[in-house]
Tab-separated table of C-alpha atoms and ligand atoms in Angstrom:
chain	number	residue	atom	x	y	z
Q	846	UNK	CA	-31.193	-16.195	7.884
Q	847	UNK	CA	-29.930	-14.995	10.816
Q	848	UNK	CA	-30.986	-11.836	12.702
Q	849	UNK	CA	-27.399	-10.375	13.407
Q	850	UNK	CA	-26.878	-8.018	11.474
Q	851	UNK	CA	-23.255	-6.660	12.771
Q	852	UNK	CA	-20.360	-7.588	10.431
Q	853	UNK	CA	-16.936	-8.591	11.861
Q	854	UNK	CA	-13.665	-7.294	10.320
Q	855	UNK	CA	-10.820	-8.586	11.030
Q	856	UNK	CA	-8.089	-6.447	10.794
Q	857	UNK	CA	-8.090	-2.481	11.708
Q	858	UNK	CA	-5.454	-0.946	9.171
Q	859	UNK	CA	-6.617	1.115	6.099
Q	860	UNK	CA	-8.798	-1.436	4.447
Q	861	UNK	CA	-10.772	-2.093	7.479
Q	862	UNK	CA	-11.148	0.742	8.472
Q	863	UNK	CA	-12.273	2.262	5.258
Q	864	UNK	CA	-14.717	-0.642	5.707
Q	865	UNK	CA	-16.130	0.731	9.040
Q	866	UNK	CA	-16.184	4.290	7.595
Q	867	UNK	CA	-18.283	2.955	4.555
Q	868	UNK	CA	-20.884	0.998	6.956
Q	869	UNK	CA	-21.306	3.653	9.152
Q	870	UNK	CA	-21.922	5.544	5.812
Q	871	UNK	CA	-24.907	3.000	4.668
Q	872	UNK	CA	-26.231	2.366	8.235
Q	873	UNK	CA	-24.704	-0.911	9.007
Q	874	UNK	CA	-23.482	-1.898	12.572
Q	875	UNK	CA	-19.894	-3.379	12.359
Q	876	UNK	CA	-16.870	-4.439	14.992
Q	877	UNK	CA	-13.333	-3.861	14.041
Q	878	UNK	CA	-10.968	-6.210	15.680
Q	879	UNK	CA	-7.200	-5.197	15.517
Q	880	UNK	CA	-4.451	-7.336	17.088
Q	881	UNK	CA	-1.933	-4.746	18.244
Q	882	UNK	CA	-2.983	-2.720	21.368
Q	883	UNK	CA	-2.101	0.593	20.309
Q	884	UNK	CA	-2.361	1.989	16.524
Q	885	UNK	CA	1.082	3.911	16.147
Q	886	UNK	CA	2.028	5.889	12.978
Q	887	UNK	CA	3.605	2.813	11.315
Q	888	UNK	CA	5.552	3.080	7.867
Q	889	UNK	CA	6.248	5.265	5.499
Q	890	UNK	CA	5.386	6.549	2.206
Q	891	UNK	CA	2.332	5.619	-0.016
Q	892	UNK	CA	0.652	7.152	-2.379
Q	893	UNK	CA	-3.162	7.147	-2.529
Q	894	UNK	CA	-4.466	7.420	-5.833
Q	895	UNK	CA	-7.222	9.648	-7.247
Q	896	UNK	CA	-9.760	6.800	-7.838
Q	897	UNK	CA	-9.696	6.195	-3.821
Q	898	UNK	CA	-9.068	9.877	-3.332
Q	899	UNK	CA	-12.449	10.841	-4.886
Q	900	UNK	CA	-13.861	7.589	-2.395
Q	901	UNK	CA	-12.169	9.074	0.295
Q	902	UNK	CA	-14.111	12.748	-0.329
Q	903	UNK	CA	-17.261	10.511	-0.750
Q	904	UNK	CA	-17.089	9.894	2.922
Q	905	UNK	CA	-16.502	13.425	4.078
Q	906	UNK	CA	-12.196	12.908	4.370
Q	907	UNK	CA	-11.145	15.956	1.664
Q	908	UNK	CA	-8.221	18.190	0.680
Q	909	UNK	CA	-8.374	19.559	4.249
Q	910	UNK	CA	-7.984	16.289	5.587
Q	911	UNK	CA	-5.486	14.838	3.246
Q	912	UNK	CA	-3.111	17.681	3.442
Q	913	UNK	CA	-2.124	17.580	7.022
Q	914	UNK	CA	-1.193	13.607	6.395
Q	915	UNK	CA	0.368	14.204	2.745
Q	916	UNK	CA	0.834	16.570	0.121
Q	917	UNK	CA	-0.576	15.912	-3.686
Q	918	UNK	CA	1.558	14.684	-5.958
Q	919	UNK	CA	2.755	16.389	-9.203
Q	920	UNK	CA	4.803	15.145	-11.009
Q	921	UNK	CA	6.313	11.139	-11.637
Q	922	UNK	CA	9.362	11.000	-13.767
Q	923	UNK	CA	12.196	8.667	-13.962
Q	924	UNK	CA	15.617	9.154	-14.589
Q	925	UNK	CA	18.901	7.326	-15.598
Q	926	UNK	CA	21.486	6.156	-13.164
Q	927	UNK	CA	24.033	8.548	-15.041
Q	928	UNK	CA	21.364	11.380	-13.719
Q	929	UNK	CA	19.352	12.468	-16.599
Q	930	UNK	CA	15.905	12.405	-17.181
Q	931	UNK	CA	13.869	9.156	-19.194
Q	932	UNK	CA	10.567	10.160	-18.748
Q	933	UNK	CA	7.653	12.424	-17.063
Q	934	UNK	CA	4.447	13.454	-16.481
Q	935	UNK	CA	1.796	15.211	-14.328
Q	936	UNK	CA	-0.443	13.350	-11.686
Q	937	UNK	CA	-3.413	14.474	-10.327
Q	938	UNK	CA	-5.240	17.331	-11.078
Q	939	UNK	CA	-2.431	18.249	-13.310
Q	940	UNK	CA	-2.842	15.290	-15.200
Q	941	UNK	CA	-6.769	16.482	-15.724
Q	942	UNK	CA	-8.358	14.360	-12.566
Q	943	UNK	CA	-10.827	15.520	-10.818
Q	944	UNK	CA	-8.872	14.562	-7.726
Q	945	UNK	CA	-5.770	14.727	-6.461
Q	946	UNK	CA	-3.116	11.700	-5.976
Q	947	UNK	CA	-2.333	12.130	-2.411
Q	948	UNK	CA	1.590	11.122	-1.214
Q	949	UNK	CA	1.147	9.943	2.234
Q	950	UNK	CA	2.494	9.267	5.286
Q	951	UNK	CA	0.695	5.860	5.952
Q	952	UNK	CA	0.846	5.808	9.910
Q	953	UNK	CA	-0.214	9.302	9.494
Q	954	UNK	CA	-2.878	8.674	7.431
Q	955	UNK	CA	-4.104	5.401	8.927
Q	956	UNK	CA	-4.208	7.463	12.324
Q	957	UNK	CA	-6.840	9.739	10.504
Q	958	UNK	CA	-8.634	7.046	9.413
Q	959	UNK	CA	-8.434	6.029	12.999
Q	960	UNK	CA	-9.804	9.266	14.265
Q	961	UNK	CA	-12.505	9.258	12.088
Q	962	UNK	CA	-13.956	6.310	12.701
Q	963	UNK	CA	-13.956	7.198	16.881
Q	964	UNK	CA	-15.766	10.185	15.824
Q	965	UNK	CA	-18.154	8.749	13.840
Q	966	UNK	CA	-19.055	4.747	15.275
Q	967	UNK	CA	-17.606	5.320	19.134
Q	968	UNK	CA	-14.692	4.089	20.899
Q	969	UNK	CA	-16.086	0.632	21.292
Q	970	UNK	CA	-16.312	0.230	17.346
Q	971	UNK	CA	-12.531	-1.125	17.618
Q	972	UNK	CA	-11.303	-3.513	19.343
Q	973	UNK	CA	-7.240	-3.508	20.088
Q	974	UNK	CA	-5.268	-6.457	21.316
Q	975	UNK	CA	-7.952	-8.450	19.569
Q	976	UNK	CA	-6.418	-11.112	17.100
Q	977	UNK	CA	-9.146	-12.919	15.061
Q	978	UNK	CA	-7.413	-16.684	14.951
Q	979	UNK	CA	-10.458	-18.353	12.677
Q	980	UNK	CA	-13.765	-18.647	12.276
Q	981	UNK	CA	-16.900	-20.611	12.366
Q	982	UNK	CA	-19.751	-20.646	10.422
Q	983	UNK	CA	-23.236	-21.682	11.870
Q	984	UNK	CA	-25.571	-23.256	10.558
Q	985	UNK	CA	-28.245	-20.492	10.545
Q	986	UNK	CA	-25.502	-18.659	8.129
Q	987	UNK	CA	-24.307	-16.186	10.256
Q	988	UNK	CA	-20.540	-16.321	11.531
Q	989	UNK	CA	-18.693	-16.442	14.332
Q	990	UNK	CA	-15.000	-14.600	14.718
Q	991	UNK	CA	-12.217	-17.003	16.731
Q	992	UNK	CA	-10.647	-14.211	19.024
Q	993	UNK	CA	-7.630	-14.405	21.060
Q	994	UNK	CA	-6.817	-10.874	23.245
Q	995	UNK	CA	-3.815	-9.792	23.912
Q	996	UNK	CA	-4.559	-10.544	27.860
Q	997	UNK	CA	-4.527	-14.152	26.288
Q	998	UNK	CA	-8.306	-14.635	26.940
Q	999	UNK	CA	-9.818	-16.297	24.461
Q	1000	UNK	CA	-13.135	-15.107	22.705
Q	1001	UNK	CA	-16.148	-15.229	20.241
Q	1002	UNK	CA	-17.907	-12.847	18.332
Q	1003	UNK	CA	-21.122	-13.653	16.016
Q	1004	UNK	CA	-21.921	-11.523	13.404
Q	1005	UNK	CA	-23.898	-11.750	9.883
Q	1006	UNK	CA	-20.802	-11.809	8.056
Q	1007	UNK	CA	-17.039	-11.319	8.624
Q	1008	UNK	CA	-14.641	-9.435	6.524
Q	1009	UNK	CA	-11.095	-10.525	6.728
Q	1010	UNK	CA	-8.889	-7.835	6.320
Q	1011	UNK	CA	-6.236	-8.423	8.267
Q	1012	UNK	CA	-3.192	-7.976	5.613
Q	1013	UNK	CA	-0.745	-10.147	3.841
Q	1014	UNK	CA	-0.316	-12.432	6.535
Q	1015	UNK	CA	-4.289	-12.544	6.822
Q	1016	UNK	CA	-5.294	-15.654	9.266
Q	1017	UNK	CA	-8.719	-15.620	7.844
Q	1018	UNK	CA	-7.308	-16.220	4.320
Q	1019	UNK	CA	-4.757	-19.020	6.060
Q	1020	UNK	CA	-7.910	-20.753	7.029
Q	1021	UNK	CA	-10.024	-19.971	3.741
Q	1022	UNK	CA	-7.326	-21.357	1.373
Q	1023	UNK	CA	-5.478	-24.039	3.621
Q	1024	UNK	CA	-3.215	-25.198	0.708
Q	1025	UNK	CA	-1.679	-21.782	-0.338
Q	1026	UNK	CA	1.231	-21.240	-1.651
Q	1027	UNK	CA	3.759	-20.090	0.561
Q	1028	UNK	CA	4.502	-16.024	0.404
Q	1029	UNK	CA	6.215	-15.575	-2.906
Q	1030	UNK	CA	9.508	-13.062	-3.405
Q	1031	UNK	CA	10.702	-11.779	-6.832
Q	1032	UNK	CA	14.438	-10.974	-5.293
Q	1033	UNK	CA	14.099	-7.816	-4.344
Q	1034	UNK	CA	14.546	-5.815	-0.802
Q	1035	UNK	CA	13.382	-2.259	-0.007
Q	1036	UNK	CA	14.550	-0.460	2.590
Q	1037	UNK	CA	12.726	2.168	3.311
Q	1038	UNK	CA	12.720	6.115	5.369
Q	1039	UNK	CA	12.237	9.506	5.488
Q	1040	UNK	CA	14.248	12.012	5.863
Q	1041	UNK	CA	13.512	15.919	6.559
Q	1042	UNK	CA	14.944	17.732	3.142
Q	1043	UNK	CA	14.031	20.210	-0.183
Q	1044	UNK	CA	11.929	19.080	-2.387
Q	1045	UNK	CA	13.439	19.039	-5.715
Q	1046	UNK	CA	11.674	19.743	-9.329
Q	1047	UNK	CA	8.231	20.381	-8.748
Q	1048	UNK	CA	8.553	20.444	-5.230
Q	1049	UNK	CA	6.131	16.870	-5.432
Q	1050	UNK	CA	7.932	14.637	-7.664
Q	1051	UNK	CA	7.518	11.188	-7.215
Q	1052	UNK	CA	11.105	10.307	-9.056
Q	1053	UNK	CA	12.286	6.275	-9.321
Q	1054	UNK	CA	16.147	6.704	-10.283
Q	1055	UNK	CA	18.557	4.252	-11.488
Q	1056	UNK	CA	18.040	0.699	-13.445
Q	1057	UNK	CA	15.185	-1.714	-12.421
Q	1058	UNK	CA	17.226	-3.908	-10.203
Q	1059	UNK	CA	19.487	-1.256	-8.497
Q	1060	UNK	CA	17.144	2.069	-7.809
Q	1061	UNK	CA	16.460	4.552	-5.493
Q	1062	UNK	CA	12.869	6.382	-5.423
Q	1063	UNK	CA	11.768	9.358	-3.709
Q	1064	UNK	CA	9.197	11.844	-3.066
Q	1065	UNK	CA	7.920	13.898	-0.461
Q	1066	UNK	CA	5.163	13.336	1.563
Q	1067	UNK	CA	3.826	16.432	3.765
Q	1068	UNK	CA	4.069	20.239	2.713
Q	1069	UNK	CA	7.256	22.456	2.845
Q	1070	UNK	CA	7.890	24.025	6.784
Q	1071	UNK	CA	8.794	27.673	7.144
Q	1072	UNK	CA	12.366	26.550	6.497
Q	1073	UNK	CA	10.974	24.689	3.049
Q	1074	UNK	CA	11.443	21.196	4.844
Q	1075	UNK	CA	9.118	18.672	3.927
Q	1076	UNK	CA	9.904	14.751	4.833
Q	1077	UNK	CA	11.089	12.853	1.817
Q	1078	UNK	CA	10.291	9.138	1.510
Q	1079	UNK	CA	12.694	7.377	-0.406
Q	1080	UNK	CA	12.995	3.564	-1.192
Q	1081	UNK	CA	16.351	2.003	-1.959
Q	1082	UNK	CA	15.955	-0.818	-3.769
Q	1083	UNK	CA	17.690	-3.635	-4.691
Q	1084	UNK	CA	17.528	-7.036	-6.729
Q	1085	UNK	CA	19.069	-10.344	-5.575
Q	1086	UNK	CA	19.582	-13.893	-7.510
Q	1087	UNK	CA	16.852	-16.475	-6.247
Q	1088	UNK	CA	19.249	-18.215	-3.980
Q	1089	UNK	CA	19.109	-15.328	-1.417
Q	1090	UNK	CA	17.614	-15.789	1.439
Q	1091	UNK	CA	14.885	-12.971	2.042
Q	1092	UNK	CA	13.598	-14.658	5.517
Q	1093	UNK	CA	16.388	-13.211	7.028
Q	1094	UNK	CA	14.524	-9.766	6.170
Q	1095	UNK	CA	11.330	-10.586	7.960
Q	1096	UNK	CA	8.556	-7.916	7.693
Q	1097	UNK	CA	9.266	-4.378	8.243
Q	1098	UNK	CA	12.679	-4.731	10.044
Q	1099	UNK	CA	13.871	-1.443	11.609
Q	1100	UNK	CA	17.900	-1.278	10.656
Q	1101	UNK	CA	20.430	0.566	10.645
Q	1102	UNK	CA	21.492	2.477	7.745
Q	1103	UNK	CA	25.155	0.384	7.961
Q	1104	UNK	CA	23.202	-2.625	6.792
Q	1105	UNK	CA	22.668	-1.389	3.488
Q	1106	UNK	CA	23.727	2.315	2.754
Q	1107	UNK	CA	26.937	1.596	1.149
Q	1108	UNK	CA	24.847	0.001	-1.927
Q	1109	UNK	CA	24.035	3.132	-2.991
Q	1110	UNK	CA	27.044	5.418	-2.682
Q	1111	UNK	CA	27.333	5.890	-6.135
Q	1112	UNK	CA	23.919	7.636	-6.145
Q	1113	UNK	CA	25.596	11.449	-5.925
Q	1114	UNK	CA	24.542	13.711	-8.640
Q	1115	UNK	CA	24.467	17.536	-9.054
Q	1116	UNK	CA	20.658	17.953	-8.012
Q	1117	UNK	CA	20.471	15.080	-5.850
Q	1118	UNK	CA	22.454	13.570	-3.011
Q	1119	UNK	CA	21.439	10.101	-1.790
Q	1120	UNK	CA	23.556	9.359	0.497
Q	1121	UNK	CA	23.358	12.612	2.069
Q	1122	UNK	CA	19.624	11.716	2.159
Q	1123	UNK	CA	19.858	8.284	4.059
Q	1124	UNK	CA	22.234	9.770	6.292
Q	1125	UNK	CA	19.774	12.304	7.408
Q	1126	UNK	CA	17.010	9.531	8.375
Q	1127	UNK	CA	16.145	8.966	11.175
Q	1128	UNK	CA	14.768	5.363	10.859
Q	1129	UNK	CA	15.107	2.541	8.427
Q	1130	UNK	CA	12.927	-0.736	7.968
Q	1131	UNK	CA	13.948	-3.487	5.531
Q	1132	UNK	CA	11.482	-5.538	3.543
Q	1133	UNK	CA	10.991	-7.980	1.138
Q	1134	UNK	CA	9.195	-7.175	-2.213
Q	1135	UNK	CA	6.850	-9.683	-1.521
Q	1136	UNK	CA	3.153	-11.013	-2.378
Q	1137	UNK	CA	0.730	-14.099	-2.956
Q	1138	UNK	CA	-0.257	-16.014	-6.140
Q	1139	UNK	CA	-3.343	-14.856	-6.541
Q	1140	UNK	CA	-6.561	-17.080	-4.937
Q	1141	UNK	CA	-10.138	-18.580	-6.912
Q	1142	UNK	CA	-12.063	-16.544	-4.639
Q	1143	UNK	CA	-12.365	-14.711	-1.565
Q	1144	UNK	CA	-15.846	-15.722	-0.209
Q	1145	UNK	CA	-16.156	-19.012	1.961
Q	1146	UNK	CA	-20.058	-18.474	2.629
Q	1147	UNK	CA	-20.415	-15.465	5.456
Q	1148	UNK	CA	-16.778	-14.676	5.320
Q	1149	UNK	CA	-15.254	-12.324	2.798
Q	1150	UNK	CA	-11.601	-11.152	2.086
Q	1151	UNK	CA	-10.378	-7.469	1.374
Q	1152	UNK	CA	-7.597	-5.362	1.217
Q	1153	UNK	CA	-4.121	-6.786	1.143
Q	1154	UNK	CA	-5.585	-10.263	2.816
Q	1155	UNK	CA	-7.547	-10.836	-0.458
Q	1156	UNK	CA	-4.543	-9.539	-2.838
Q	1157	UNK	CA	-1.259	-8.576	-1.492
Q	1158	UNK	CA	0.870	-7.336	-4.276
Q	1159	UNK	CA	4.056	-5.424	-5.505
Q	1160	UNK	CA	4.267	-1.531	-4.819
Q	1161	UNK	CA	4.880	-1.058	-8.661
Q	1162	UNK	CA	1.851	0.151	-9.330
Q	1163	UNK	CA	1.553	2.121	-5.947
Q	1164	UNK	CA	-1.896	0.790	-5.500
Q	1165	UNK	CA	-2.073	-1.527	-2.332
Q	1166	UNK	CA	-3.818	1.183	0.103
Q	1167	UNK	CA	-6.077	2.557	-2.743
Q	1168	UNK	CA	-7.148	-0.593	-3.743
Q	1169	UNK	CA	-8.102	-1.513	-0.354
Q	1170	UNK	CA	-10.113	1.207	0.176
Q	1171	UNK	CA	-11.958	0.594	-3.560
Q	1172	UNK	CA	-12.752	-3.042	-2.157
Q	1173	UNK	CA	-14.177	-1.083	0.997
Q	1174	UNK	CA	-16.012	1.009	-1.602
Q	1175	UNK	CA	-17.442	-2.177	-3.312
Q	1176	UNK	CA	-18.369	-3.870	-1.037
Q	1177	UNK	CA	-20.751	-0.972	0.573
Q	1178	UNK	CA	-21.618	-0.482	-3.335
Q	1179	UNK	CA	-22.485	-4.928	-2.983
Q	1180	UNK	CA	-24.870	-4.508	0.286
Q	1181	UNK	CA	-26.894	-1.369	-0.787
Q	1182	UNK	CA	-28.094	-3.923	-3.284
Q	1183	UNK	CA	-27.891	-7.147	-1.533
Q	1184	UNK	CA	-28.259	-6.139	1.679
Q	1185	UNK	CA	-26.304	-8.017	4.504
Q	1186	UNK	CA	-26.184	-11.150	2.949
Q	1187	UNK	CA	-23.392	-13.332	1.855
Q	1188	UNK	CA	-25.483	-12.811	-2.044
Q	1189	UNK	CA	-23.819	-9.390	-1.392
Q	1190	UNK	CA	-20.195	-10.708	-0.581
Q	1191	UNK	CA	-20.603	-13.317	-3.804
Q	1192	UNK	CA	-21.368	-10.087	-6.069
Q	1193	UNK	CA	-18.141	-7.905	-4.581
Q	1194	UNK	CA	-16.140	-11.509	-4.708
Q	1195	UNK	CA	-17.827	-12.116	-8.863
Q	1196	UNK	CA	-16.528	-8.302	-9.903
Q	1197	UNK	CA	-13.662	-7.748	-8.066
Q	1198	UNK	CA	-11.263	-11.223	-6.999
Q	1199	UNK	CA	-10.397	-12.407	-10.986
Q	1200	UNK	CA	-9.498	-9.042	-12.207
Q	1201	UNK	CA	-7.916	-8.060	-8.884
Q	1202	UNK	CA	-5.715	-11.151	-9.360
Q	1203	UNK	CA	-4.661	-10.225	-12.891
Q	1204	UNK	CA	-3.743	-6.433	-11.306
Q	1205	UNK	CA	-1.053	-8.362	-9.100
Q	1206	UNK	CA	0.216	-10.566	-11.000
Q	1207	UNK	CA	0.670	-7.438	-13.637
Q	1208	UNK	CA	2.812	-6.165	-10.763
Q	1209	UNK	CA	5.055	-8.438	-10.469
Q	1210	UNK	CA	6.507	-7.583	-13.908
Q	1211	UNK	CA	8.472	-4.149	-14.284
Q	1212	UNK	CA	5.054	-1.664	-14.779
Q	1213	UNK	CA	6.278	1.572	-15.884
Q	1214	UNK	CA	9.627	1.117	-14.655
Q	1215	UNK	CA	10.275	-1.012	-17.788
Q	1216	UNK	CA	11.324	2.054	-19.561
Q	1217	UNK	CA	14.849	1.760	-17.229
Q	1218	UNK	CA	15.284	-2.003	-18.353
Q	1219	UNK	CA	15.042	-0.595	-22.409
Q	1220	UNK	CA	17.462	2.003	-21.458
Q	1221	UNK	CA	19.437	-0.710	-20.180
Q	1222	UNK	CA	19.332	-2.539	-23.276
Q	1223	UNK	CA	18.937	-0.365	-26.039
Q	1224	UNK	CA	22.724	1.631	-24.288
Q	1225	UNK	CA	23.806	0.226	-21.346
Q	1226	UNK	CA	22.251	3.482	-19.468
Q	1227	UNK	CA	24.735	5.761	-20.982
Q	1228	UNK	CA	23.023	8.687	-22.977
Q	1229	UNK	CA	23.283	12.483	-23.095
Q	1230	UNK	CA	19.576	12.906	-24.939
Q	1231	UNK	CA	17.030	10.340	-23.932
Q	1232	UNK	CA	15.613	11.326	-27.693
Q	1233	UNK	CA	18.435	9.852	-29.052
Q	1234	UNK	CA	17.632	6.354	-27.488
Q	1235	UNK	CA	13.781	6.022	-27.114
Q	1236	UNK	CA	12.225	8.776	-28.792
Q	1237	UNK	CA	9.375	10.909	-27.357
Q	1238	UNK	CA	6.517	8.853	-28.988
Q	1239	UNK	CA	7.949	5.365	-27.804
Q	1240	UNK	CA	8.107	6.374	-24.199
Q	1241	UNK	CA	4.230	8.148	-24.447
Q	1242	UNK	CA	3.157	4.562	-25.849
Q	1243	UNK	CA	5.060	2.542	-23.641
Q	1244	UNK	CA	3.457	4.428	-20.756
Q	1245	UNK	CA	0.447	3.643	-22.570
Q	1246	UNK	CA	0.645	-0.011	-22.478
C	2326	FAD	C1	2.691	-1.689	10.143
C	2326	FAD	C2	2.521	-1.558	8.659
C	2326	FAD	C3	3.360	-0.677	7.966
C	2326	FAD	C4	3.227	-0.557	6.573
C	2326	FAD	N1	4.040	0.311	5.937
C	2326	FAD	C5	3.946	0.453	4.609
C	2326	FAD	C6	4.801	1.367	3.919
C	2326	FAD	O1	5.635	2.045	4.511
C	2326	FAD	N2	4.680	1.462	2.569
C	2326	FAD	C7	3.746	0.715	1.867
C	2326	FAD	O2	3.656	0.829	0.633
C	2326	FAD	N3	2.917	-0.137	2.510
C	2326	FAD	C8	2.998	-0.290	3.850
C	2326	FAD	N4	2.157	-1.161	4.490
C	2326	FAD	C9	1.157	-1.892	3.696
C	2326	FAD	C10	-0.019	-1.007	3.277
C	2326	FAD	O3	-0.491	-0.253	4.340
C	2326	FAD	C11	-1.110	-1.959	2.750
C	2326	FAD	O4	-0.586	-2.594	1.595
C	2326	FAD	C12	-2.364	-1.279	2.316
C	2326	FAD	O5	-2.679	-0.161	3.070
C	2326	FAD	C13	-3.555	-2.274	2.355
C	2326	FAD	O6	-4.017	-2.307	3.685
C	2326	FAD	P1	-4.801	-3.457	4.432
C	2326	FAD	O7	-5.665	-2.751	5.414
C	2326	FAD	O8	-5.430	-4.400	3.490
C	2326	FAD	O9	-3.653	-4.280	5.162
C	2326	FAD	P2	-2.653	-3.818	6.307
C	2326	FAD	O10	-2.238	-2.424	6.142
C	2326	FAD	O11	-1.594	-4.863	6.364
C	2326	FAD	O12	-3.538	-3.889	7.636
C	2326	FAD	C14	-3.888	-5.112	8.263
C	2326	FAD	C15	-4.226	-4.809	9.703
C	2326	FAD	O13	-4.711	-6.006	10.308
C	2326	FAD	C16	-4.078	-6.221	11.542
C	2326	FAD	N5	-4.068	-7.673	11.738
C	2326	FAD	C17	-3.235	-8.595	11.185
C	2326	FAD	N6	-3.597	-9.832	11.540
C	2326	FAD	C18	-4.688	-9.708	12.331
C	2326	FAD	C19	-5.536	-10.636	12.984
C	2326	FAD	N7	-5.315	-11.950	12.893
C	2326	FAD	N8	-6.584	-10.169	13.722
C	2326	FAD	C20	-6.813	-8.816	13.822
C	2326	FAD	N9	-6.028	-7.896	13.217
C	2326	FAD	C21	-4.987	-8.327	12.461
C	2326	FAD	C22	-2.717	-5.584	11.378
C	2326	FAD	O14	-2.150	-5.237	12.631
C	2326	FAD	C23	-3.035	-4.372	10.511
C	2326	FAD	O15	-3.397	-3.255	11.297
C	2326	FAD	C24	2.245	-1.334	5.863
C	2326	FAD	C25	1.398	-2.207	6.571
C	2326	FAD	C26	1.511	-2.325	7.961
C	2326	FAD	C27	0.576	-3.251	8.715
């Protein structure tokens, strides 16, 4: 047993730094190492869902909070590629939660995060420019954390137990599971922005338009200006054969709207405009729909994976951030009853890395976007009364499903 009690995380973004938050919460000393030097308000939309939401409140981040990074969400509906509506139905609080799904700006939001954790564990809590390569683990059971800074010195770090959260790409996974599969792709890109605009409908509408491999979806993410602006993520998206070749895309490419725009000039409708939309954006990234086959476990003794390291998957269900921030949740949840102890990491790891694994995998199929592929079969997407294709009760139970 050893008499460190600090735990290491590898990997600053919102599932590490949830994990910080949650320590501080429970009294446990921890060390955040990030590799970039400088947290920047990075990406675009995501939505956090009420489960995390109601975590989030938990650790004193509320409404107040939440609404100067996002706006909740009312409302997610899809709709035809000829322009009329499938399917709808309230989120959050509307929907009878007791909290609010929050549409988010992630940079914004993981910069709040950020702050909070300065406030609350100091500025020396996180380390920038420090890139956890590997790790070690001793023989008295504790752990050390390989660390290379971005001055290219290279350093160690022992701690009780190290939490690996350092996203898809996640070295401390690489290490963990040396025989992984390579990243896998499904065929699809996103490309990805925000542009300032009107809400339509509800004026919070999460809305996926079009078929399942050719569809646009948008909704905004902060409260209306004076002028009723609010910025309006949207993700184009758009499914390939097999043979294409998404390394070309890398991760998060910033391009120009040229690239890809003309894809989606048919996508003009009486209450919506998306090319006028992309036009108006300011940036674009590219990226691969891409994830991991899912992994036996996440624990290798002291060490522990979270967040997208542990289980990277598809945006269908909108659930990467708030999951990460559940397995921050859990894991607090694992030590209040285990203490600091890798019998607390084994309990997270026993509840959480099977299921968690089924979750993604579920993800890679169409989720609730199906409902466009049996619009696409049942009439080729042509239809003046959705009624008249799937009726009412079919789409409630397919939702359901
Ligand atoms: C820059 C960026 C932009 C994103 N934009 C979007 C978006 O627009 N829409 C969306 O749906 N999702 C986006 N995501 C993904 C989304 O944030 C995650 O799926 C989700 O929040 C789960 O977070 P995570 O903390 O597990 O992983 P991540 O958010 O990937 O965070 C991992 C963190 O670890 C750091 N890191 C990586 N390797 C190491 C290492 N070896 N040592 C130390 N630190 C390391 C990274 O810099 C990052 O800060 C983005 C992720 C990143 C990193």
């Amino acid at each position: 047993m050893t008499s460190n009690q600090t735990v290491l995380i590898a990997g600053g973004g919102i599932g590490g730094l949830a994990l910080a938050l949650t320590l501080h919460e429970i009294g446990v000393d921890c060390i955040v190492f990030e590799s970039v030097r400088e947290l920047r308000p990075l990406g675009v939309g995501i939505n956090i869902q009420p489960n995390a939401v109601r975590e989030l409140e938990d650790l004193g981040i509320g409404e107040d909070d939440m609404d100067q990074v996002g706006i909740p969400a009312r409302e997610w509906a899809l709709v035809g590629l000829n322009g009329k509506d499938i399917y709808s139905e309230p989120r959050g609080k509307l929907a009878g939660y007791h909290w609010q799904q929050y549409a988010v700006h992630r940079g914004k939001f993981h910069l709040l995060l950020y702050r909070k954790v300065l406030e609350r564990l100091g500025a020396d809590a996180v380390k920038l420019g420090h890139k956890v390569t590997g790790y070690r683990k001793n023989a008295d059971g504790s752990v050390t954390a390989l660390v290379e800074t971005a001055d290219g010195e290279t350093r160690e770090f022992d701690g009780a137990l190290l939490v690996g959260a350092d996203g898809i790409h996640s070295a401390i996974r690489a290490q963990m599971h040396p025989n992984q599969p390579p990243i896998h792709w499904g065929g699809t890109i996103m490309w990805r922005g925000t542009a300032r605009s009107v809400p339509i409908r509800t004026g919070s509408s999460f809305i996926g338009l079009g078929t399942s491999r050719h569809r646009v979806v948008f909704y905004p993410i902060s409260h209306p200006d004076e002028n009723g602006l609010a910025d309006i993520n949207w993700i184009a998206e758009q499914t390939y054969d097999a043979d294409h070749d998404w390394t070309k895309s890398g991760w998060f490419r910033q391009v120009e709207l040229s690239e890809f725009a003309r894809e989606f000039d048919s996508f003009v409708y009486d209450w919506f405009d998306l090319p006028a939309l992309l036009a108006k954006s300011e940036i674009a990234y590219e990226n691969p729909m891409i994830d991991r086959d899912p992994i036996p476990t996440w624990v290798d003794g002291p060490v522990v994976l979270m967040g997208d390291a542990a289980h990277p998957m598809y945006p269908t269900g909108s659930n990467g951030a708030s999951q990460a921030i559940m397995d921050a949740r859990a894991i607090g949840v694992a030590m209040l009853e285990h203490g600091i102890t890798q019998e607390a990491i084994a309990a997270y790891n026993e509840k959480s890395c099977g299921p968690i694994g089924q979750v993604a995998l579920r993800n890679r199929g169409a989720g609730p976007f199906g409902l466009l592929n049996l619009v696409e079969d049942r009439c080729g997407g042509e239809f003046e009364n959705i009624d008249d294709v799937i009726p009412a009760a079919e789409r409630e139970a397919f939702m359901m499903t």
